[in-house]
Short mmCIF file of C-alpha atoms in Angstrom, two decimals:
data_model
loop_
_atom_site.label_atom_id
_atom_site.label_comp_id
_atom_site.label_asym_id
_atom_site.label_seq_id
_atom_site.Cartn_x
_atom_site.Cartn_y
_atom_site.Cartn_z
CA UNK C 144 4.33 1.75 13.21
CA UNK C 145 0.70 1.60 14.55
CA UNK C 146 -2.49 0.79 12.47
CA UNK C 147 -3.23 3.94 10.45
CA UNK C 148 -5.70 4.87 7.82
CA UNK C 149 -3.62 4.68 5.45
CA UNK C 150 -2.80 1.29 5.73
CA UNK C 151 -6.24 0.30 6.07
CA UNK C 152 -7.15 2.09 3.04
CA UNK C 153 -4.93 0.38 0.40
CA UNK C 154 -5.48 -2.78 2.46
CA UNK C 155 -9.05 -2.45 1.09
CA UNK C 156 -9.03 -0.83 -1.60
CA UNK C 157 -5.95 -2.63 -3.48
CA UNK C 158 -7.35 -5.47 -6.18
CA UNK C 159 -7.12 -7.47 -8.91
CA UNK C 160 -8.94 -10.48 -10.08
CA UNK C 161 -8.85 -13.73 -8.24
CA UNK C 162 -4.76 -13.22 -7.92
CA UNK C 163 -2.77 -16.40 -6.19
CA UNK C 164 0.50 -14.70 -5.52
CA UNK C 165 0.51 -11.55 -4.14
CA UNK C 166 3.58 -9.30 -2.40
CA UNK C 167 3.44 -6.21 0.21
CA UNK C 168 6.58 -4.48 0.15
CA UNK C 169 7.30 -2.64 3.40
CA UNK C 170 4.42 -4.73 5.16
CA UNK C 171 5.31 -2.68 8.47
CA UNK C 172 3.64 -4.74 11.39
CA UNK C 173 1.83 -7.02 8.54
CA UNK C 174 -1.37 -5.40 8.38
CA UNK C 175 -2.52 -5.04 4.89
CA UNK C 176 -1.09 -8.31 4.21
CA UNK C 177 -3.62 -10.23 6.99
CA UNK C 178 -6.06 -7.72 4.93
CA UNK C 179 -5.45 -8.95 1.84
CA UNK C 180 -5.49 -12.68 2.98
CA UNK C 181 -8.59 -11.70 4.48
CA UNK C 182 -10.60 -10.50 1.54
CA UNK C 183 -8.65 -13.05 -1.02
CA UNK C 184 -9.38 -16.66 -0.01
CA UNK C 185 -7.72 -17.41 -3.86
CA UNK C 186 -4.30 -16.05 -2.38
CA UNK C 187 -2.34 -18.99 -1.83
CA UNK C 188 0.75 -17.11 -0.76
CA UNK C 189 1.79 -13.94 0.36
CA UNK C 190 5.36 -12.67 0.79
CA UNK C 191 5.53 -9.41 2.96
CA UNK C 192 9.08 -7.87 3.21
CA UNK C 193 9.99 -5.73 6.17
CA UNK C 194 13.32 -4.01 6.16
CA UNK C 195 13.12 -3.25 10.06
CA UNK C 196 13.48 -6.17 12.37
CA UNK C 197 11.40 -4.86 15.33
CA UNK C 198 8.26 -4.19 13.37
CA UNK C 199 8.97 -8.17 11.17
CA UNK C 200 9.06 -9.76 14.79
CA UNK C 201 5.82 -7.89 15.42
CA UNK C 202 4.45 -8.68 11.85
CA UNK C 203 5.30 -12.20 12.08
CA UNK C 204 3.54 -12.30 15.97
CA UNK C 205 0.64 -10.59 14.39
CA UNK C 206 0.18 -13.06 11.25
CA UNK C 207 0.69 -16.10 13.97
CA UNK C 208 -2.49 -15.08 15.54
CA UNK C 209 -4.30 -14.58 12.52
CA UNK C 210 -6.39 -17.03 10.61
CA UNK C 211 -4.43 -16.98 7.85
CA UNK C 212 -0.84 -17.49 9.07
CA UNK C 213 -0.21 -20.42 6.67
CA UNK C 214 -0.77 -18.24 3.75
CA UNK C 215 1.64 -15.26 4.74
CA UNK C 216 5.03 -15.26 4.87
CA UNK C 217 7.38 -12.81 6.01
CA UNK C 218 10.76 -11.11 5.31
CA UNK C 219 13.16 -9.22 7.10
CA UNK C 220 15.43 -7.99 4.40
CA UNK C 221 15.32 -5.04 2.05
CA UNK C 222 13.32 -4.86 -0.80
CA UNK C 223 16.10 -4.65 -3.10
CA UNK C 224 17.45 -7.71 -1.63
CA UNK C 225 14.54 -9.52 -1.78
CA UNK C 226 14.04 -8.52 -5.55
CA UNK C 227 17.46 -9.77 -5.85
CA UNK C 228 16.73 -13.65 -4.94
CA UNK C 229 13.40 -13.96 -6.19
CA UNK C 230 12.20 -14.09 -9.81
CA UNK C 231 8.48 -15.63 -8.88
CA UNK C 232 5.71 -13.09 -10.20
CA UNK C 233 3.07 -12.05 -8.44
CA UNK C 234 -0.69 -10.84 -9.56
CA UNK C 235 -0.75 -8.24 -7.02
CA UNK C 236 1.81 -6.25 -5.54
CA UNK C 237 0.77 -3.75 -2.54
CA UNK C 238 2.78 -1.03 -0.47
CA UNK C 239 2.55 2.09 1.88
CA UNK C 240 5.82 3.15 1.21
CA UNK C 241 7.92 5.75 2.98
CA UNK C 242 7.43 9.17 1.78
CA UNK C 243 9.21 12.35 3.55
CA UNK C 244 11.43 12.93 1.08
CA UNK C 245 12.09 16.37 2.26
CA UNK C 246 12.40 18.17 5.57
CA UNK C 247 14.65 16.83 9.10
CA UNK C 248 15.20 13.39 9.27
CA UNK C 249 13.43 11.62 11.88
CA UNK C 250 16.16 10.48 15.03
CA UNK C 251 15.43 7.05 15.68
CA UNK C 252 16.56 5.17 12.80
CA UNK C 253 13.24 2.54 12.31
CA UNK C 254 10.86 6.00 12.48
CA UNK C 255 13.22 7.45 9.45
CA UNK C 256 13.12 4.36 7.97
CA UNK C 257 9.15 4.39 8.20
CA UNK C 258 8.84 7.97 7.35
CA UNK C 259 11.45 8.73 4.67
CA UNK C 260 12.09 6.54 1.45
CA UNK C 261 16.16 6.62 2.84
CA UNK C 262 16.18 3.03 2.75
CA UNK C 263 13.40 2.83 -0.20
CA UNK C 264 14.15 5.19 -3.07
CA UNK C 265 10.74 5.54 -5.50
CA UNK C 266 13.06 4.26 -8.04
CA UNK C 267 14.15 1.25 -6.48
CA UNK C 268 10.37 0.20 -5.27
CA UNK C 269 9.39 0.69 -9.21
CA UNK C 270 12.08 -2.01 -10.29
CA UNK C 271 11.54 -4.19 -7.93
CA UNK C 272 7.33 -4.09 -9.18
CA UNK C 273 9.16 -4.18 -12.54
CA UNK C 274 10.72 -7.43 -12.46
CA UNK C 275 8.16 -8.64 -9.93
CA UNK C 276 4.60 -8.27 -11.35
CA UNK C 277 3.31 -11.00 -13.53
CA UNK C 278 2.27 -9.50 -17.26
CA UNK C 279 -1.59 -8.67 -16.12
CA UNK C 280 -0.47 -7.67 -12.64
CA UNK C 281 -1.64 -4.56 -10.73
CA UNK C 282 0.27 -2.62 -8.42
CA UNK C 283 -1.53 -1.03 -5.82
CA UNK C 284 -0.02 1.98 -3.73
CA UNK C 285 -0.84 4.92 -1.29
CA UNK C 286 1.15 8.55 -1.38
CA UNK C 287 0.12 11.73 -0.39
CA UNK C 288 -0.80 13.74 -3.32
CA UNK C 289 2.19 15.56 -4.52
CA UNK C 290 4.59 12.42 -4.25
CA UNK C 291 2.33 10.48 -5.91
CA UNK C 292 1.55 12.53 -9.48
CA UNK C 293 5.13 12.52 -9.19
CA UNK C 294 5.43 8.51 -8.43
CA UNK C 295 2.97 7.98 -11.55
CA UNK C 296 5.61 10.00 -14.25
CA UNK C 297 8.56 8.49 -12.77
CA UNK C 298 6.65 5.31 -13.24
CA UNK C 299 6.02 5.49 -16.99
CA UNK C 300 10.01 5.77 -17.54
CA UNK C 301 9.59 1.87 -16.80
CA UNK C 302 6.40 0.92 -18.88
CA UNK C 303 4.11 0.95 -16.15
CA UNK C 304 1.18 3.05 -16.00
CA UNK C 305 -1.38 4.60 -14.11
CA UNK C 306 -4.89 3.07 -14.34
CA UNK C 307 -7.38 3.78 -11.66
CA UNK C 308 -6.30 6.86 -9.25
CA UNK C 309 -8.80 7.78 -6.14
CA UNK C 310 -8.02 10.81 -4.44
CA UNK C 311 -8.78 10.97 -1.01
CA UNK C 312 -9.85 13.45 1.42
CA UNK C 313 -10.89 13.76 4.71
CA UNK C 314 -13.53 15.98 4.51
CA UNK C 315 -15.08 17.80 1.78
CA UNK C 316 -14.22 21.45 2.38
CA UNK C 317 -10.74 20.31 2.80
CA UNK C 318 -7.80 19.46 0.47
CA UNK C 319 -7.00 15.91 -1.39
CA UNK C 320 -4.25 14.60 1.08
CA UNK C 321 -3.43 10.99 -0.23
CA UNK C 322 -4.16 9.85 -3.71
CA UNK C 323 -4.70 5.28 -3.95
CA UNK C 324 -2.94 4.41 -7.34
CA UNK C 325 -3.02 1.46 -9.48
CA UNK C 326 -0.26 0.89 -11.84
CA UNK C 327 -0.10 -1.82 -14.40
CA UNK C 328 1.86 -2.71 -17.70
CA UNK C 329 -0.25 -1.86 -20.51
CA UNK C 330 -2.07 1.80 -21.35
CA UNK C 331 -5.48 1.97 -21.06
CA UNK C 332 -7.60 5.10 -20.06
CA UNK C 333 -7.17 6.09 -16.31
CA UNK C 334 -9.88 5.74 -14.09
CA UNK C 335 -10.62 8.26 -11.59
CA UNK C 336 -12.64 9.26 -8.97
CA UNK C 337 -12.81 11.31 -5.17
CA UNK C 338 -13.42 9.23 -2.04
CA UNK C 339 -14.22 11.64 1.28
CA UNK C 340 -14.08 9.90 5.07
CA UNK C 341 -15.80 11.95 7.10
CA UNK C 342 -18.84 14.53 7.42
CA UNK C 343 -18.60 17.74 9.25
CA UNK C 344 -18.40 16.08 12.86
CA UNK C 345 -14.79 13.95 13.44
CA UNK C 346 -15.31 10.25 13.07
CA UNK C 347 -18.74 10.85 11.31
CA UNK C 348 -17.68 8.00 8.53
CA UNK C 349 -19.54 8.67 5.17
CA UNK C 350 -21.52 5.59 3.51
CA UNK C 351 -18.94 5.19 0.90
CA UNK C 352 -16.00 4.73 3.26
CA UNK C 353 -17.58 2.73 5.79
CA UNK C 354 -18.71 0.39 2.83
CA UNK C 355 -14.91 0.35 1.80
CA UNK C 356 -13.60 -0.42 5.21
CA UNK C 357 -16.62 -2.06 7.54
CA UNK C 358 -15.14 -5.38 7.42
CA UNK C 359 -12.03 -4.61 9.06
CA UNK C 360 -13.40 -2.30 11.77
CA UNK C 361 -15.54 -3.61 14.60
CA UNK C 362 -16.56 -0.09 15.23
CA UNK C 363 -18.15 0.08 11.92
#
């Protein structure tokens, strides 16, 4: 479960205004919670839930060394559990989630778990934002593109909708591979727009997402 671009993405990209309580379910080694704690200094707690325990150790290890360790706190449990035993809301709710839902099964059991929403069905991720998210809360999320149009109409089922959706591509002669969603509780006209990474030449960043990222990147 290294650092991907993924993670950084929704780690910087994912907002809402001023939120205190915020949650990143499936925080994998803990980086887009350190993100978040990073860019909110009005976060007074963060709760990132891990199902596997190698990568929790490693998230709780890499939160330790952070700046911010009093501020995140993390969980080595399931998501459904956790939904289970906590009723606090939260203004913003974050995750990468698994999403292979087709194709072989990866061998060892934390890379399916990573890689494949076995142990976190779309459906069960949506109730738990469901009974989690405060009233005016956003829900932030990455997928590649087909999983997530199909995320977003599974979504409305359960009253939450789709209000800000940036595809993303690497480069612009090639295909939209991940779309960045926001989902919230009430209807309001979606939002949407195309962020590209990279010009021609491999790791030739364009302005708009080094401006996105640069704070979390010393290369940048």
């Amino acid at each position: 479960m290294k650092v991907g671009t993924d993670g950084v993405l929704l780690g910087a990209w994912a907002s809402a205004v001023a939120p205190s309580f915020a949650l990143d379910i499936g925080t994998g080694t803990g980086l887009i919670a350190i993100m978040l704690a990073q860019r909110y200094p009005s976060l007074q707690h963060i709760d990132a839930v891990e199902v596997d325990e190698s990568a929790a150790l490693q998230a709780e290890r890499n939160v330790a060394a952070s700046p911010w360790a009093e501020r995140i706190h993390i969980h080595q449990t399931r998501v459904q559990s956790f939904t289970s035993a906590h009723n606090g809301l939260y203004e913003l709710i974050v995750s990468n989630p698994p999403y292979f839902t087709h194709g072989t099964v990866a061998h060892q059991e934390n890379r399916k778990k990573a890689r494949h929403n076995v142990d976190l069905p779309y459906i069960d991720l949506i109730l738990a934002v469901d009974k989690l998210m405060s009233p005016h809360g956003h829900f932030c999320l990455i997928l590649p593109r087909q999983e997530g149009l199909g995320f977003v109409d599974m979504a409305k089922d359960h009253r939450l909708y789709c209000t800000h959706m940036t595809h993303v591509r690497s480069k612009l002669d090639k295909p939209v591979e991940r779309l960045l969603l926001v989902l919230e509780r009430s209807k309001s006209l979606m939002k949407e727009q195309v962020l590209t990474l990279q010009y021609e030449q491999r790791n030739h960043f364009r302005p708009e997402y080094r401006a996105l990222v640069q704070d979390f990147y010393t290369i940048l």
